[in-house]
Each structure stands twice: as structure tokens, then as C-alpha cells.
Coordinates of C-alpha atoms in Angstrom, one line a residue:
M17 CA 5.7 -8.1 -30.7
S18 CA 2.3 -7.3 -28.9
K19 CA 2.1 -4.1 -27.0
I20 CA 0.3 -3.9 -23.7
I21 CA -0.7 -0.7 -21.8
I22 CA -1.0 -1.0 -18.0
I23 CA -3.2 1.6 -16.3
E24 CA -2.7 1.0 -12.5
D25 CA -2.1 3.6 -9.8
D26 CA -0.5 1.1 -7.4
N27 CA 3.2 1.6 -8.2
L28 CA 4.3 -1.8 -6.8
L29 CA 1.6 -3.7 -8.7
N30 CA 2.2 -1.7 -11.9
N31 CA 6.0 -2.4 -11.8
T32 CA 5.4 -6.1 -11.0
L33 CA 3.1 -6.4 -14.0
Q34 CA 5.4 -4.5 -16.2
F35 CA 8.4 -6.7 -15.3
N36 CA 6.5 -10.0 -15.8
L37 CA 4.9 -8.9 -19.1
K38 CA 8.3 -7.8 -20.4
M39 CA 9.8 -11.2 -19.4
E40 CA 7.1 -12.8 -21.6
G41 CA 8.3 -10.8 -24.5
Y42 CA 5.7 -8.1 -24.6
E43 CA 6.3 -4.4 -25.2
V44 CA 4.8 -2.6 -22.2
F45 CA 3.9 1.0 -21.4
S46 CA 2.7 1.9 -17.9
C47 CA 0.3 4.7 -16.9
Y48 CA -0.3 5.5 -13.3
S49 CA -3.5 7.6 -13.6
V50 CA -6.4 8.6 -15.8
S51 CA -4.6 11.7 -16.9
D52 CA -1.5 9.7 -17.9
A53 CA -3.7 7.4 -19.9
E54 CA -5.6 10.2 -21.6
K55 CA -2.3 11.8 -22.7
H56 CA -1.2 8.4 -24.1
I57 CA -4.4 7.4 -25.9
T58 CA -3.9 9.4 -29.1
T59 CA -0.1 8.8 -29.4
S60 CA 0.2 5.1 -29.0
C61 CA -1.3 2.0 -30.5
A62 CA -1.7 -1.1 -28.3
D63 CA -3.0 -4.6 -28.5
L64 CA -4.3 -5.0 -25.0
L65 CA -5.2 -2.8 -22.0
I66 CA -4.8 -4.0 -18.4
M67 CA -6.7 -1.4 -16.3
D68 CA -7.6 -0.9 -12.7
V69 CA -11.2 0.1 -12.0
N70 CA -10.4 2.5 -9.1
L71 CA -7.7 5.0 -10.1
G72 CA -6.5 7.9 -8.0
D73 CA -7.9 10.6 -10.2
G74 CA -10.8 8.7 -11.9
N75 CA -12.6 5.5 -12.7
G76 CA -11.5 2.8 -15.2
F77 CA -15.1 2.1 -16.3
E78 CA -15.6 5.8 -17.2
L79 CA -12.3 5.9 -19.0
L80 CA -13.1 2.9 -21.1
K81 CA -16.6 4.2 -21.8
K82 CA -15.2 7.5 -23.0
Y83 CA -12.4 6.1 -25.2
K84 CA -13.5 2.6 -26.2
D85 CA -14.3 3.8 -29.8
C86 CA -10.8 5.4 -30.0
W87 CA -9.0 2.4 -28.4
K88 CA -10.9 -0.5 -30.1
I89 CA -8.6 -3.0 -28.3
P90 CA -9.4 -5.6 -25.7
C91 CA -9.3 -4.7 -22.0
I92 CA -8.8 -6.6 -18.8
F93 CA -10.1 -4.9 -15.7
L94 CA -8.3 -5.2 -12.3
T95 CA -10.2 -4.5 -9.1
A96 CA -10.3 -5.1 -5.4
N97 CA -14.1 -5.2 -5.6
D98 CA -15.7 -8.6 -6.5
M99 CA -19.3 -7.4 -6.5
E100 CA -21.3 -9.0 -9.3
S101 CA -22.7 -5.7 -10.4
D102 CA -19.3 -4.3 -11.1
M103 CA -18.3 -7.4 -13.0
L104 CA -21.4 -7.1 -15.1
K105 CA -20.7 -3.4 -15.8
G106 CA -17.2 -4.2 -17.0
Y107 CA -18.5 -6.9 -19.4
E108 CA -21.2 -4.6 -20.6
L109 CA -18.6 -2.0 -21.5
G110 CA -16.9 -4.7 -23.7
A111 CA -14.1 -5.8 -21.3
E112 CA -12.7 -9.2 -22.1
D113 CA -12.1 -10.2 -18.5
Y114 CA -12.5 -8.9 -14.9
I115 CA -9.8 -10.0 -12.4
T116 CA -10.2 -9.5 -8.6
K117 CA -7.2 -8.6 -6.5
P118 CA -5.2 -10.3 -5.2
F119 CA -4.6 -12.5 -8.2
S120 CA -2.1 -14.9 -9.7
I121 CA 0.5 -13.4 -12.1
P122 CA 0.8 -16.6 -14.1
V123 CA -3.0 -16.8 -14.5
L124 CA -3.0 -13.2 -15.7
L125 CA -0.2 -13.9 -18.2
K126 CA -2.2 -16.9 -19.5
K127 CA -5.3 -14.7 -19.9
C128 CA -3.3 -12.1 -21.8
K129 CA -1.9 -14.8 -24.2
V130 CA -5.3 -16.3 -24.9
I131 CA -7.0 -12.9 -25.5
L132 CA -4.2 -11.6 -27.7
K133 CA -4.3 -14.8 -29.8
R134 CA -8.0 -14.6 -30.2
F135 CA -8.0 -11.0 -31.3
E136 CA -5.1 -11.7 -33.6
Q137 CA -7.1 -14.4 -35.3
K138 CA -10.2 -12.1 -35.5
E139 CA -8.1 -9.3 -36.9
T140 CA -6.7 -11.6 -39.6
A141 CA -10.2 -12.8 -40.4
D142 CA -11.9 -9.5 -40.6
F143 CA -9.3 -7.3 -42.2
Y144 CA -6.7 -7.4 -45.0
N145 CA -4.2 -4.7 -45.8
D146 CA -1.0 -5.1 -47.8
G147 CA -0.4 -1.4 -48.3
Y148 CA -2.4 -1.3 -51.5
L149 CA -5.4 -3.5 -51.2
N150 CA -7.3 -2.8 -48.0
V151 CA -10.4 -4.8 -47.1
N152 CA -12.7 -4.6 -44.1
F153 CA -14.8 -7.8 -44.4
E154 CA -17.1 -6.7 -41.6
T155 CA -18.2 -3.5 -43.3
M156 CA -17.4 -4.8 -46.9
A157 CA -15.4 -1.6 -47.5
V158 CA -12.6 -2.1 -50.1
S159 CA -10.0 0.3 -51.4
L160 CA -7.0 0.3 -53.7
G161 CA -4.5 2.8 -52.4
N162 CA -6.7 5.8 -51.6
E163 CA -9.5 4.9 -54.0
K164 CA -12.6 3.1 -52.8
I165 CA -14.0 0.3 -55.0
S166 CA -17.2 -1.6 -55.0
L167 CA -17.4 -5.4 -54.8
T168 CA -20.5 -7.5 -54.8
P169 CA -21.3 -9.7 -51.8
L170 CA -20.2 -12.8 -53.8
E171 CA -16.9 -11.1 -54.7
I172 CA -16.3 -10.3 -51.1
R173 CA -16.9 -13.9 -50.1
M174 CA -14.5 -15.1 -52.8
L175 CA -11.9 -12.6 -51.7
K176 CA -12.1 -13.8 -48.1
I177 CA -11.8 -17.4 -49.2
F178 CA -8.7 -16.6 -51.2
I179 CA -7.0 -14.5 -48.6
S180 CA -7.7 -17.1 -45.8
S181 CA -6.1 -19.8 -48.0
N182 CA -2.9 -17.8 -48.9
N183 CA -0.5 -19.8 -51.1
Q184 CA -2.8 -22.8 -51.1
V185 CA -4.2 -24.3 -54.4
L186 CA -8.0 -24.0 -54.4
T187 CA -9.6 -26.3 -57.0
R188 CA -12.7 -25.2 -58.7
N189 CA -14.7 -27.8 -56.8
I190 CA -13.4 -26.5 -53.5
L191 CA -14.3 -23.0 -54.4
M192 CA -17.8 -23.9 -55.5
D193 CA -18.4 -25.9 -52.3
K194 CA -17.2 -23.0 -50.2
L195 CA -19.4 -20.5 -52.1
W196 CA -22.5 -22.7 -51.7
D197 CA -24.0 -21.0 -48.7
S198 CA -26.6 -22.2 -46.2
S199 CA -29.4 -20.4 -48.2
G200 CA -28.7 -22.7 -51.1
N201 CA -27.2 -20.1 -53.3
Y202 CA -25.1 -22.2 -55.8
V203 CA -22.2 -21.1 -58.0
D204 CA -21.6 -23.2 -61.0
E205 CA -18.4 -23.4 -63.0
H206 CA -19.4 -20.8 -65.5
A207 CA -20.4 -18.3 -62.8
L208 CA -17.2 -19.1 -60.9
T209 CA -15.0 -18.3 -63.9
T210 CA -17.0 -15.1 -64.6
N211 CA -16.8 -13.9 -61.0
I212 CA -13.1 -14.6 -60.6
G213 CA -12.5 -12.7 -63.8
R214 CA -14.5 -9.7 -62.5
L215 CA -12.8 -9.8 -59.1
R216 CA -9.4 -9.8 -60.9
S217 CA -10.4 -6.9 -63.1
K218 CA -11.3 -4.9 -60.0
I219 CA -8.3 -5.5 -57.7
E220 CA -5.5 -6.3 -60.1
N221 CA -3.4 -4.2 -62.5
E222 CA 0.0 -4.5 -64.1
N223 CA 1.8 -3.8 -60.8
Y224 CA -0.4 -5.8 -58.5
K225 CA -1.3 -9.5 -59.1
Y226 CA -3.1 -11.5 -56.5
I227 CA -4.9 -14.5 -58.0
K228 CA -2.7 -17.0 -59.9
T229 CA -4.3 -19.6 -62.2
I230 CA -2.8 -23.0 -61.6
Y231 CA -3.7 -24.7 -65.0
G232 CA -5.4 -28.0 -64.7
M233 CA -5.9 -27.5 -60.9
G234 CA -7.5 -24.2 -59.9
Y235 CA -6.4 -21.0 -58.4
M236 CA -4.0 -19.6 -55.7
W237 CA -3.9 -16.4 -53.8
T238 CA -0.3 -15.2 -54.0
G239 CA -0.7 -11.6 -52.8
Q240 CA 1.6 -9.1 -54.5

């Protein structure tokens, strides 16, 4: 269940948003001021922020600017001001959308659904964590438990291909095609076998097995 934080000082609008979002199946937490939001930032994880620009005790732009590295979640700004400069400022801060009041609740709900789906797909694509193997594909940081390990760029690419094809048989030809990049770097059968062996030796042990050999066919990522 996705969690959405509303930061809106208009009680009626806040309550209306909270009601409609809950009806859509979201977990919702409401803040009515900057100070409320700041108290909640370090104690709650969320998947989406819906935040008014002009709050009674502060400014939504400044709040996002101050805590965007802490939040690291998508934000929709709500505002009564439709000035282009304000819209551009919101987008420059990394906001996903900027909605001018008054607005349609069904339209807002649709925007929430689209943004959450997009970020869910991005999260799945950029990160993997099963409680033991933890991979950040964006930074190429990999750890087993609390121990960091080093993978080559080719091993990282192989790992991403396997994880994104969970429980699917990948033939050797499919793997070689996927690993043949736009720069013309080619992986032949011998190199493929060697690199899969090296990848296994780095991420697997007697308790954790990830890559299954499907004899006569290829390989399959099975996770734990």
C-alpha cells in the first residue's frame, strides 16, 4: 500500500484530499503546517508528497528545497498562484507536477496513480534488495549483508539483466545479445560462461543461491 503525505493548511481541502485518497486505497498522513511536516520528516517514510506552496508558517518551495535530499520522493505542488515563474520554480526543485487551485479531485487522483506507478518502476529498475543482496544500479554499489563487494561494469549489467528477468529462462544467445552494447562491446560464449561463474562466486554462498543453470537451455534468476 502506497503512503501519501499531504501538507496543506486549508483544513477542508486537506480533509477532502485525505478522504478521497483513502477511498483509493492509499495510506494517508496529513500535516497542516511546515512545523508539522518537519516533525514528521524523520519519523515516516512515504511514496508521494502533495504539498501546498503557501503554508501558514512557511513556504512549500523552501520546505522541499531544505529536505529534498532527506525525502527523495516525488512531490506534487498545490497552489492558488498560476504564475509561470512559480511553476518553473517548482519543476526546478524536482517536483513531478504543479496543480493550480481549484482543481479536479479525479484528475489529482489520476496524477497520483501515474506518478506512483512510474516511480515504482524506476525503483524496481534502479535498486534490488532482498535483505542480503543489496544493489544500487545507479551508483553500482553492491553489498552482501553489511559487507560491500566490488563488481565489474559487465557483472553489474549481467546482474541487472538477470534480476529484471526474474524466473525467466535466459538462453545464452539472449544473454549475449543483451550484453552486446551500442559501443560494439561483444561477449562471446566463453566470456559469458567465465563472467557468470565470477558473478556467482561473488554473490552466492551455501545459504544464498541466485542463478540457476537450466541445462541445455541457459540460466534463470531465482533469487534466494
